[in-house]
Short mmCIF file of C-alpha atoms in Angstrom, two decimals:
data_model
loop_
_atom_site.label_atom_id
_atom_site.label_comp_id
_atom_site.label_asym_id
_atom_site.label_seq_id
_atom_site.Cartn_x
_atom_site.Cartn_y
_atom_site.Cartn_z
CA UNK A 20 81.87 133.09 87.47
CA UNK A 21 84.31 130.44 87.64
CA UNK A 22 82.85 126.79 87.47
CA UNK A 23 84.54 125.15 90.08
CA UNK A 24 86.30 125.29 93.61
CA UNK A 25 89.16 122.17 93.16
CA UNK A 26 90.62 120.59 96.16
CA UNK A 27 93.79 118.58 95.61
CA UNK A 28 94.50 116.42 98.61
CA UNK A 29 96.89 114.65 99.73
CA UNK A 30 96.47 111.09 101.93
CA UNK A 31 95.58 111.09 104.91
CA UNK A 32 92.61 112.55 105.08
CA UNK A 33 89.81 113.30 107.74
CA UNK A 34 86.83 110.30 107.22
CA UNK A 35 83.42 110.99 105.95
CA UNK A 36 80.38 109.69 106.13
CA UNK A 37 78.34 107.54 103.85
CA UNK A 38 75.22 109.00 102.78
CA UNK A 39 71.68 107.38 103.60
CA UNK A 40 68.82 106.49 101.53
CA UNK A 41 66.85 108.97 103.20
CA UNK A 42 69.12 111.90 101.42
CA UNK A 43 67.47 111.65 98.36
CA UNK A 44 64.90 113.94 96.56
CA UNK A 45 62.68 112.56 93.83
CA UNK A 46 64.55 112.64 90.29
CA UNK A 47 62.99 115.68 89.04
CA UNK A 48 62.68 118.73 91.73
CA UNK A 49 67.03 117.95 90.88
CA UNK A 50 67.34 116.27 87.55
CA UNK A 51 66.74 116.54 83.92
CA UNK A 52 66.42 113.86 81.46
CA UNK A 53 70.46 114.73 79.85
CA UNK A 54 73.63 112.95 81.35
CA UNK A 55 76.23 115.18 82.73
CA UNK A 56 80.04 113.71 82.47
CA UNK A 57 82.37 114.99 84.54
CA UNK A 58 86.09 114.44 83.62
CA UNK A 59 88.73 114.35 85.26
CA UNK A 60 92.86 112.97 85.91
CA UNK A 61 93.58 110.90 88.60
CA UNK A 62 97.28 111.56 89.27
CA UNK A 63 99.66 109.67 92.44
CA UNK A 64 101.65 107.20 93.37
CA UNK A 65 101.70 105.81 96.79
CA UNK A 66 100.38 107.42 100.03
CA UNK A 67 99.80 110.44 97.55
CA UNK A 68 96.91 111.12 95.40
CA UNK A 69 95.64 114.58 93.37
CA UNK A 70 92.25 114.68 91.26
CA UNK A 71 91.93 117.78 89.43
CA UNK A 72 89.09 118.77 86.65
CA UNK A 73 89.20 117.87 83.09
CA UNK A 74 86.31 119.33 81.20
CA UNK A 75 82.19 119.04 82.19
CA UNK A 76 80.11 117.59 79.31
CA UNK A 77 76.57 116.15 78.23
CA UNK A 78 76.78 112.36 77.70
CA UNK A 79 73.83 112.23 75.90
CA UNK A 80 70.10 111.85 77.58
CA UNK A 81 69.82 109.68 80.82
CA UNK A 82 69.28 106.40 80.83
CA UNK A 83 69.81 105.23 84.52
CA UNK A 84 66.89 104.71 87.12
CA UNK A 85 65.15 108.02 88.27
CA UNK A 86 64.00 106.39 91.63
CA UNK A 87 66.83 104.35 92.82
CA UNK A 88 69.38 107.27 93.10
CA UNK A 89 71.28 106.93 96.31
CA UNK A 90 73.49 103.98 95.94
CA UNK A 91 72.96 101.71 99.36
CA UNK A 92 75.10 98.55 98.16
CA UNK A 93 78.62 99.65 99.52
CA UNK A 94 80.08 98.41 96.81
CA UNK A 95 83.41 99.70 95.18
CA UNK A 96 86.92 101.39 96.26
CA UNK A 97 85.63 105.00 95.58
CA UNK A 98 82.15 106.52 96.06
CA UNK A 99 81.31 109.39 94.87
CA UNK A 100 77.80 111.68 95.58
CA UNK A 101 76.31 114.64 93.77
CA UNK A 102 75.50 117.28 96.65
CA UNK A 103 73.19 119.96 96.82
CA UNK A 104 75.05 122.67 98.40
CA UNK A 105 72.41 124.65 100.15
CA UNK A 106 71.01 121.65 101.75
CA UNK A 107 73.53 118.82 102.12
CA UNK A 108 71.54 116.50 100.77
CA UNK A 109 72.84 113.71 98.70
CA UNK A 110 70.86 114.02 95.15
CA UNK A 111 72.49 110.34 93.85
CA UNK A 112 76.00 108.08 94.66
CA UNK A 113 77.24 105.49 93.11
CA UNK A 114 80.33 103.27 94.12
CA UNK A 115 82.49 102.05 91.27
CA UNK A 116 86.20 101.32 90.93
CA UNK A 117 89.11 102.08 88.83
CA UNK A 118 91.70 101.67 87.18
CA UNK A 119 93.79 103.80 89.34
CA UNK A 120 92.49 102.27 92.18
CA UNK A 121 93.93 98.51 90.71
CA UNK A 122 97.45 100.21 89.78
CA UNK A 123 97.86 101.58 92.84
CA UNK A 124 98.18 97.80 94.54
CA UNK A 125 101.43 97.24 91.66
CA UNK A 126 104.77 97.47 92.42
CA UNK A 127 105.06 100.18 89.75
CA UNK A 128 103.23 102.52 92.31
CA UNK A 129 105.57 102.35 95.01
CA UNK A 130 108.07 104.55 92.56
CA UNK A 131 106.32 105.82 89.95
CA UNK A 132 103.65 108.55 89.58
CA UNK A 133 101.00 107.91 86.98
CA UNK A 134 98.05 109.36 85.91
CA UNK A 135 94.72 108.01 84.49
CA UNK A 136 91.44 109.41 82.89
CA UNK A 137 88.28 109.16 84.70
CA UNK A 138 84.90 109.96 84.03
CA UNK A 139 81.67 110.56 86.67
CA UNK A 140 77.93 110.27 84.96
CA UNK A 141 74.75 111.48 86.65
CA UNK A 142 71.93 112.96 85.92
CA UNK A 143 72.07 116.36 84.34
CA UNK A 144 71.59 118.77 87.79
CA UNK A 145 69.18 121.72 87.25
CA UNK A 146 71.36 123.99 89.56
CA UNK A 147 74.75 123.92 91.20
CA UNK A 148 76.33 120.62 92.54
CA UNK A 149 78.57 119.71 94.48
CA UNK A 150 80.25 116.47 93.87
CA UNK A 151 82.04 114.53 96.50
CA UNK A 152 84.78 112.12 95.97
CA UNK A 153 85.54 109.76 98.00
CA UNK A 154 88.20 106.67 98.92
CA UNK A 155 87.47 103.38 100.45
CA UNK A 156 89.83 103.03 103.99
CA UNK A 157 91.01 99.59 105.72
CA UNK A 158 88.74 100.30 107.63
CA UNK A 159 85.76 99.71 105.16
CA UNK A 160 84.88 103.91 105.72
CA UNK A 161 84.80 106.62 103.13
CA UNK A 162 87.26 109.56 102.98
CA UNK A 163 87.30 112.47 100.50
CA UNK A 164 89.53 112.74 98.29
CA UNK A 165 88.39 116.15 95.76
CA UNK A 166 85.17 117.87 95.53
CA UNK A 167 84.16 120.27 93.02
CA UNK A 168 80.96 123.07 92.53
CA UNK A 169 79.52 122.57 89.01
CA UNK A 170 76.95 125.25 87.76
CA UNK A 171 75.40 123.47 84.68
CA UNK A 172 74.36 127.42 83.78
CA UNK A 173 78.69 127.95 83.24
CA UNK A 174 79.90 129.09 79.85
CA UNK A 175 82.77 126.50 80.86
CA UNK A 176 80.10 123.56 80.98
CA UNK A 177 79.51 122.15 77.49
CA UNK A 178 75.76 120.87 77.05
CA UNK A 179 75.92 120.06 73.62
CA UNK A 180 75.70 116.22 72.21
CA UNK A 181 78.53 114.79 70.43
CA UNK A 182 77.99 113.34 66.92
CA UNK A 183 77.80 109.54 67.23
CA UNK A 184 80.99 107.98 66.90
CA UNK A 185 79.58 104.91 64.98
CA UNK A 186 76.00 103.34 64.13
CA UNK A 187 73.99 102.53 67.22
CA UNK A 188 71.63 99.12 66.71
CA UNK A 189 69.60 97.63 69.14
CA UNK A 190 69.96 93.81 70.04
CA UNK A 191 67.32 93.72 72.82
CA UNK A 192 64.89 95.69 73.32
CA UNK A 193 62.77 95.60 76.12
CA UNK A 194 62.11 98.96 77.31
CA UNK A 195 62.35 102.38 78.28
CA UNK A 196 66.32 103.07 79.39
CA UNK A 197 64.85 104.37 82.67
CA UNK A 198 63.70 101.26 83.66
CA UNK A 199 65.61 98.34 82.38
CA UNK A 200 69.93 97.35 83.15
CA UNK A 201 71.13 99.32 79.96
CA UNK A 202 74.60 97.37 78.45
CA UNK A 203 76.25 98.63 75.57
CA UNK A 204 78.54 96.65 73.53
CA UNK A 205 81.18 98.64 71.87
CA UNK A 206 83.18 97.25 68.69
CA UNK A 207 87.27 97.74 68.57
CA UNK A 208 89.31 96.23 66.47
CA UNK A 209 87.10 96.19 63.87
CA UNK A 210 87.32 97.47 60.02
CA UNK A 211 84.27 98.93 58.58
CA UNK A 212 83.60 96.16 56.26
CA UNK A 213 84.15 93.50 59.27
CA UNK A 214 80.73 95.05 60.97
CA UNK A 215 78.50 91.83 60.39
CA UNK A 216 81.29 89.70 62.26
CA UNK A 217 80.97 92.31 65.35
CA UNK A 218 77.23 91.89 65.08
CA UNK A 219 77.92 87.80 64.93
CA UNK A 220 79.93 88.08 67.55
CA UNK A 221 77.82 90.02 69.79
CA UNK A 222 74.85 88.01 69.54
CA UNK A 223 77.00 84.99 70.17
CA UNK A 224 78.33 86.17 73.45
CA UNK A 225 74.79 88.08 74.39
CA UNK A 226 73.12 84.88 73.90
CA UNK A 227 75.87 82.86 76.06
CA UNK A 228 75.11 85.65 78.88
CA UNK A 229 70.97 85.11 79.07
CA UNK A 230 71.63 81.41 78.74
CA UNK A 231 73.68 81.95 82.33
CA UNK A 232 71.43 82.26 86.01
CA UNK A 233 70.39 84.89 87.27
CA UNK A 234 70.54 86.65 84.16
CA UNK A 235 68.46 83.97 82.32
CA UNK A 236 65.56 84.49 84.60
CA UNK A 237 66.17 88.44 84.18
CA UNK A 238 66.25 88.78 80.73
CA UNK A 239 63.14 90.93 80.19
CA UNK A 240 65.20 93.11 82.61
CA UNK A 241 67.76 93.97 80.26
CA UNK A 242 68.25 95.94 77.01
CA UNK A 243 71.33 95.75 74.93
CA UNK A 244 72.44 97.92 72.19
CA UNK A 245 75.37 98.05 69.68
CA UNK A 246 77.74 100.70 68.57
CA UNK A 247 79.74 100.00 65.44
CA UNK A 248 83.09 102.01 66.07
CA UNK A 249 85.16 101.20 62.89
CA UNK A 250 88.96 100.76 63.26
CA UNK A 251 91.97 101.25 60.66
CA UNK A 252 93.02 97.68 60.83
CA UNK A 253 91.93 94.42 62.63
CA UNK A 254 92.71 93.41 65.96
CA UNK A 255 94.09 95.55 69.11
CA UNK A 256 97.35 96.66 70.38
CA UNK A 257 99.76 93.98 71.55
CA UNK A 258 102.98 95.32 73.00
CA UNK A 259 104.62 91.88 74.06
CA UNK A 260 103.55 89.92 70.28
CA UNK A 261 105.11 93.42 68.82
CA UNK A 262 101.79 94.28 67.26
CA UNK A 263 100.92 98.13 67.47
CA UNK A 264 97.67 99.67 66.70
CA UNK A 265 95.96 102.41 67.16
CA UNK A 266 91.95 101.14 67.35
CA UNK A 267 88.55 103.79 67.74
CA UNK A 268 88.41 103.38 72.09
CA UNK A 269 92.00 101.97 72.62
CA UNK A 270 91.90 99.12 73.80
CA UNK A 271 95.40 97.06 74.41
CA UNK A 272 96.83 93.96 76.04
CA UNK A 273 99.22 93.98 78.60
CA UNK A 274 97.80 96.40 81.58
CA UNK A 275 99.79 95.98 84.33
CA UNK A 276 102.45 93.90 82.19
CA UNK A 277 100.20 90.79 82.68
CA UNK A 278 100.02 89.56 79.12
CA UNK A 279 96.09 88.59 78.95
CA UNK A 280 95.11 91.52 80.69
CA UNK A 281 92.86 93.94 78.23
CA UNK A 282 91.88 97.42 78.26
CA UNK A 283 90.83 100.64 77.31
CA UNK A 284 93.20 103.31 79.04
CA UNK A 285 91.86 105.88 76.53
CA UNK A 286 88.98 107.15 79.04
CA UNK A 287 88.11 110.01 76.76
CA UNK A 288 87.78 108.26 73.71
CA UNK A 289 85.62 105.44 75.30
CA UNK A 290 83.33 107.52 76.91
CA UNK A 291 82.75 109.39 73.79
CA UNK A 292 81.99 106.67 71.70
CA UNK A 293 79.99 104.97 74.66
CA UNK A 294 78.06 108.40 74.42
CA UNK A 295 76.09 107.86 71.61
CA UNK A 296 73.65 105.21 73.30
CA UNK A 297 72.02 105.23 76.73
CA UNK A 298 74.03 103.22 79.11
CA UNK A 299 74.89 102.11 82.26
CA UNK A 300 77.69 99.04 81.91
CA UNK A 301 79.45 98.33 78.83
CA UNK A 302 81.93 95.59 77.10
CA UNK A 303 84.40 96.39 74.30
CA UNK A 304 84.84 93.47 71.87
CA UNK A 305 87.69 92.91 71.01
CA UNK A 306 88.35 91.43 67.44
CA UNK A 307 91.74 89.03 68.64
CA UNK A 308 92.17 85.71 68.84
CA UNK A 309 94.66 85.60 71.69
CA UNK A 310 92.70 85.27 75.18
CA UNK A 311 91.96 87.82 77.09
CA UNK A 312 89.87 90.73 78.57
CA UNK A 313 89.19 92.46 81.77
CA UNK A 314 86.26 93.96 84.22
CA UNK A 315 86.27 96.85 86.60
CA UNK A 316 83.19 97.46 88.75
CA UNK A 317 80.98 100.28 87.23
CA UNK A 318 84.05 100.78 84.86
CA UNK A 319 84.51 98.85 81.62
CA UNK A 320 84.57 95.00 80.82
CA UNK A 321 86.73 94.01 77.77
CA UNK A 322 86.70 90.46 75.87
CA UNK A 323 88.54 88.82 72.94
CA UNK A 324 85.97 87.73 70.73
CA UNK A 325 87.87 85.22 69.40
CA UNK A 326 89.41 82.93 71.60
CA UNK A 327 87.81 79.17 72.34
CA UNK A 328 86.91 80.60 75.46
CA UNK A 329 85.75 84.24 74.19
CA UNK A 330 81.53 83.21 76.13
CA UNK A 331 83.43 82.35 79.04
CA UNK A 332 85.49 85.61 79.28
CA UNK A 333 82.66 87.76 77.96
CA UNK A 334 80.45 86.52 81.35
CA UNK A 335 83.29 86.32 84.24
CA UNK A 336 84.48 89.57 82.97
CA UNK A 337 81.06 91.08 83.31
CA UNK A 338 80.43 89.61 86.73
CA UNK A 339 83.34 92.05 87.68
CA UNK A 340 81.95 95.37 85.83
CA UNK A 341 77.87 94.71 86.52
CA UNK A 342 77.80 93.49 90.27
CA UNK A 343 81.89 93.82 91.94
CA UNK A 344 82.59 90.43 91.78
CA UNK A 345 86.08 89.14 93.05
CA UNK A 346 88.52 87.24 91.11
CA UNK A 347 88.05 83.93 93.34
CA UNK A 348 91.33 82.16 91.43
CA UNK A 349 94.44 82.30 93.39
CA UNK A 350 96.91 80.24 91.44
CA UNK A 351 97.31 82.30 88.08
CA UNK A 352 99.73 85.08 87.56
CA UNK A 353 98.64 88.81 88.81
CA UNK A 354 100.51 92.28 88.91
CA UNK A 355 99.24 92.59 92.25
CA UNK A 356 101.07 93.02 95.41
CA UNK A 357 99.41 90.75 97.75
CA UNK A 358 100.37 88.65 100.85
CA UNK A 359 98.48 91.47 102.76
CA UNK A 360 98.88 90.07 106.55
CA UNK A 361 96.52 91.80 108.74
CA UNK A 362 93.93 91.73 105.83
CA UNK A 363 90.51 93.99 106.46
CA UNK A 364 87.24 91.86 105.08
CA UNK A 365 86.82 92.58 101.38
CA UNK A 366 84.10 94.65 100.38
CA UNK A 367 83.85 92.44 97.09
CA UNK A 368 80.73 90.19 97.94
CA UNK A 369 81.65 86.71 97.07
CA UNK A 370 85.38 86.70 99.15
CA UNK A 371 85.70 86.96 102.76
CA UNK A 372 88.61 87.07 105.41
CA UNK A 373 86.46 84.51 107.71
CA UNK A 374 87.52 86.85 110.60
CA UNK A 375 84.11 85.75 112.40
CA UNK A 376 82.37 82.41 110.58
CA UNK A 377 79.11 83.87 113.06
CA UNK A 378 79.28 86.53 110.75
CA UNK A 379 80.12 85.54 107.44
CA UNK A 380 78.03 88.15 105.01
CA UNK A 381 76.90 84.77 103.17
CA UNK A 382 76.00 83.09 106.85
CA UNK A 383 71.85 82.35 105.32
CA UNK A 384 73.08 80.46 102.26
CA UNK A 385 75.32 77.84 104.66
CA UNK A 386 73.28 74.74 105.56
CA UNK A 387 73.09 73.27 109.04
CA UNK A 388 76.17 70.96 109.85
CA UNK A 389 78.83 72.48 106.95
CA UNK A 390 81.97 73.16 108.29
CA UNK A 391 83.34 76.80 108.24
CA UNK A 392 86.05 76.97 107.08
CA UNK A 393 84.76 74.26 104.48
CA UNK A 394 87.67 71.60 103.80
CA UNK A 395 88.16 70.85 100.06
CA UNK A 396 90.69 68.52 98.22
CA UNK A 397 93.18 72.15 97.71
CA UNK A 398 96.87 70.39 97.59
CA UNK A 399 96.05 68.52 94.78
CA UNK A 400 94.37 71.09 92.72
CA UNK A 401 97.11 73.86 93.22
CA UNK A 402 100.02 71.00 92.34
CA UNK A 403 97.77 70.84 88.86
CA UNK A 404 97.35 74.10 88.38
CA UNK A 405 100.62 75.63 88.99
CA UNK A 406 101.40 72.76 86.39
CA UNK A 407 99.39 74.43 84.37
CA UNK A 408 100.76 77.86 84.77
CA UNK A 409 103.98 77.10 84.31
CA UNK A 410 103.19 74.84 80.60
CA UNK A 411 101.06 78.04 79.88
CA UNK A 412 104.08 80.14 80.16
CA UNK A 413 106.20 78.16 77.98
CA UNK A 414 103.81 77.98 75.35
CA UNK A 415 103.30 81.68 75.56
CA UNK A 416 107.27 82.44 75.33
CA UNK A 417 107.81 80.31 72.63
CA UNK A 418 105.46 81.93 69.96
CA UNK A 419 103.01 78.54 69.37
CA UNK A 420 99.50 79.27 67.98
CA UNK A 421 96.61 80.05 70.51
CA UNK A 422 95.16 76.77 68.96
CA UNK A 423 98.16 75.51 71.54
CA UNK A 424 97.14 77.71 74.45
CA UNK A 425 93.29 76.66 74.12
CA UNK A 426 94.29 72.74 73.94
CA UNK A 427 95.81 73.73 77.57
CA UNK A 428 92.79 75.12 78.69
CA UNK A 429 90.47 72.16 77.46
CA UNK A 430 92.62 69.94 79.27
CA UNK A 431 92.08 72.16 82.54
CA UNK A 432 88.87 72.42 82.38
CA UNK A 433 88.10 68.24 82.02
CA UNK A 434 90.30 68.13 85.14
CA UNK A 435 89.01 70.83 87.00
CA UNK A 436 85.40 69.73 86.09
CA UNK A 437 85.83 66.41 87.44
CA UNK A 438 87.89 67.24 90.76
CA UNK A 439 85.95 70.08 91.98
CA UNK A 440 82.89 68.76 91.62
CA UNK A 441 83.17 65.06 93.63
CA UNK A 442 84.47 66.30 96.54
CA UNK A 443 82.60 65.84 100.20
CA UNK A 444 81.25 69.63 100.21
CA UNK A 445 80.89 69.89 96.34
CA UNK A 446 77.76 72.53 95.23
CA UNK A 447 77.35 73.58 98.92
CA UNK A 448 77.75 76.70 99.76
CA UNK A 449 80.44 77.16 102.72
CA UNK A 450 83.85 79.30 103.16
CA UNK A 451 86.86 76.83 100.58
CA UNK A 452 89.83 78.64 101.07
CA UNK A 453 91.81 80.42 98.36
CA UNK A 454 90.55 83.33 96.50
CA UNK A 455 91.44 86.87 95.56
CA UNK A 456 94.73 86.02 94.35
CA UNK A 457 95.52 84.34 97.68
CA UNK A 458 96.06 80.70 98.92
CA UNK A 459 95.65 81.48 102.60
CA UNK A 460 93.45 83.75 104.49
CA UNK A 461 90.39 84.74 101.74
CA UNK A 462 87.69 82.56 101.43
CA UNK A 463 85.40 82.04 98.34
CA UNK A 464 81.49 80.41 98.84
CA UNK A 465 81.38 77.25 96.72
CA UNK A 466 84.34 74.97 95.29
CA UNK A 467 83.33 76.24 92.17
CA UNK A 468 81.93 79.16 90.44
CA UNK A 469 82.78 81.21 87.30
CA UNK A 470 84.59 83.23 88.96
CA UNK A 471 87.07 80.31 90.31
CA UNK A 472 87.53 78.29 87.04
CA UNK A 473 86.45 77.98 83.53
CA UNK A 474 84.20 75.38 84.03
CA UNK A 475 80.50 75.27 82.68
CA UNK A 476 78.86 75.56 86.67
CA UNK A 477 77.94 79.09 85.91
CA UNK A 478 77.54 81.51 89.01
CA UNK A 479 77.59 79.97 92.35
CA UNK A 480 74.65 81.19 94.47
CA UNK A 481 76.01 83.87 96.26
CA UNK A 482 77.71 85.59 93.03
CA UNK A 483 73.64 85.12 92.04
CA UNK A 484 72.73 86.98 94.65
CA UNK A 485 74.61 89.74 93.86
CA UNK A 486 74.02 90.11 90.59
CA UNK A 487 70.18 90.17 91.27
CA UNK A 488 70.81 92.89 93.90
CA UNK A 489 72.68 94.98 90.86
CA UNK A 490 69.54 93.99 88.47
CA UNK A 491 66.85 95.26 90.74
CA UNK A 492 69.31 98.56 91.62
CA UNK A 493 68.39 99.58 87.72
CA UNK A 494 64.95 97.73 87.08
CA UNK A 495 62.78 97.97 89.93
CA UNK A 496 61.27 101.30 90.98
#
């Protein structure tokens, strides 16, 4: 019996329709308590796009909720749902993104076809599935873009466990998997004997995290565990400093040719090391001075453990992976093509196109009598920070120690500190414009935010809300 009926589509496709809360059956009349990982490459360009079937494995036992199953946030660029066949009911969804999904908004896709590693995790299906991939639209709706049958009762599905990759420790501890937010730290970049640092430097940045609202409040929410993946050699690959390694997940700088941008692009490897501990969001550390790191919603977050601004990166980066936060900073270089005219309303929650301010998804938070949009002092703040860019660039082409390049950021932070936070509709929450890479037409809630600068303000209260709505997805019943 052959394990699988593959579609591969091409763009445009007929729409589909999101699945309700009502379409799920309790965890185990469908489940067991194992993790099935379905692989798979993501191949396009362009206006075309193929998924076709890697492998089917066991990702170790389960550790994600076994009562919120159907994912109701709307969160992500794809979606996909585990089917049963017979029925049509939807057994458990999740949204996420990828990194496919971010490559496809470079220039590089316009010409070039590509193809990424990807990996979907659910629970371990006691008969035949069918799983349903789908694509956000424009228009905010769903289309498919694959589906496959899995019988977990194939020859060609592999149950077995892989041997850990690396020791597993635990850091906090405050529950069964099941019913806590599970976050895995990964080490990369790391030689055997340089273990206690990554332990050091976990506890550094885990302590910076639960020092930060909401996830202060929601610490007995959380466990976090460790997995000691030793490398060769210290420190990951950097193509433009003409450093090449080859570390245990692959991580490297320079996705998307944006120099601070970090990585894994080695799917397989990743999730095979991240398969040794239950999971549900996890951040490679990266032993590297040079800033940098990155965060893809129910993907991977990625940050340099040694930068001056390493707590800073480790927590923006994980707004991104843990609850789809936007990048609200428009000023800094991106590999994105943006300038988008007639521009649909984000699905991120913290950035809006302010088509409606009736409407605006953050509409409670807005006192009586503020302004939408909100006025803020924004010429002044983008003539400093392009400043800044530009004496950022130079310091990066000319070699200088990242003592140099964190001086530079000191110095923006002081200013940004002080200008951001004295203006008329400072720490109220509103619709300031600039955000998502763009100067006109998105909107971002507060002034400031984490998300915005570097600044010490922490989340602003709608990126609070959001992360709360993630936390209570994986610890409530």
């Amino acid at each position: 019996m052959r394990l699988a009926l593959v579609f591969l589509l091409v763009l445009p496709l007929l729409p589909m329709g999101t699945p309700s809360a009502s379409a799920a059956s309790p965890f185990d009349e469908y489940f067991t308590a194992k993790t099935m990982r379905v692989d798979y490459f993501h191949t396009g360009k362009v206006g075309q796009e193929i998924v076709s079937l890697d492998e089917v494995v066991s990702d170790g036992p389960w550790a994600g909720s076994r009562t919120r199953l159907v994912d109701e946030t709307n969160l992500g660029a794809y979606l996909f749902s585990v089917v049963d066949p017979q029925t049509q009911r939807v057994m458990y969804s999740r949204g996420f993104s990828n990194i496919y999904g971010e490559w496809e908004t470079t220039p590089e896709a316009r010409t070039t076809y590509r193809t990424f590693h990807e990996s979907l995790r659910f629970p371990w299906p006691k008969n035949t599935v069918q799983v349903v991939l789908k694509k956000r639209q424009p228009d905010a709706t769903f289309r498919e873009v694959w589906s496959t049958l899995i019988d977990p009762n194939s020859r060609f599905v592999n149950p077995a466990d892989r041997a850990p990759a690396g020791k597993v420790t635990s850091l906090i501890d405050n529950g069964p998997p099941a019913d806590k937010v599970d976050l895995l730290l990964i080490a990369e970049g790391y030689r055997a004997e340089e273990m206690p640092k990554f332990r050091a430097d976990s506890a550094k940045l885990v302590a910076k995290l639960f020092a930060t609202e909401p996830f202060k409040s929601r610490m007995k929410d959380f466990n976090v565990r460790l997995i000691e993946v030793p490398s060769a050699e210290s420190g990951v690959h950097q193509p433009r400093t003409k450093q090449p390694r080859r570390t245990a997940v692959g991580a490297v700088y320079n996705v998307f040719d944006s120099e601070r941008y970090v990585l894994t692009l080695d799917n397989k490897s990743f999730r095979d090391a991240a398969s040794a501990a239950p999971y549900e969001f996890v951040e490679i550390l990266c032993n590297e001075e040079q800033y940098g790191g990155g965060g893809i919603f129910n993907d991977q977050a990625t940050t340099s453990v040694d930068t001056a601004f390493a707590e800073y990166v480790f927590v923006h980066e994980f707004g991104h992976h843990f609850a789809a936060l936007a990048d609200e900073y428009y000023t800094s270089d991106v590999a994105y093509e943006t300038g988008i005219v007639d521009r649909p309303e984000p699905w991120e929650p913290n950035i809006t196109a302010l088509k409606d301010p009736a409407t605006l998804k953050w509409r409670d938070l807005v006192d009586a009598g503020t302004p939408l949009p909100t006025p803020w002092d924004k010429e002044p703040f983008e003539k400093h920070s392009y400043a800044a860019q530009k004496e950022r660039a130079a310091i990066r082409a000319s070699g200088a120690p990242e003592s140099t390049m964190n001086e530079l950021f000191q110095k923006q932070l002081v200013w940004d500190t002080k200008h951001l936070s004295t203006m008329q509709h400072s720490g109220k929450v509103g619709a300031f414009e600039g955000a998502g890479y763009e100067a006109k037409g998105l909107y971002r809630p507060e002034a400031d935010c984490i998300m915005f600068t570097r600044d010490e303000v922490g989340f602003c209260r709608v990126c609070k809300r959001a992360i709360e709505r993630i936390i209570d997805m994986y610890a409530r019943p």
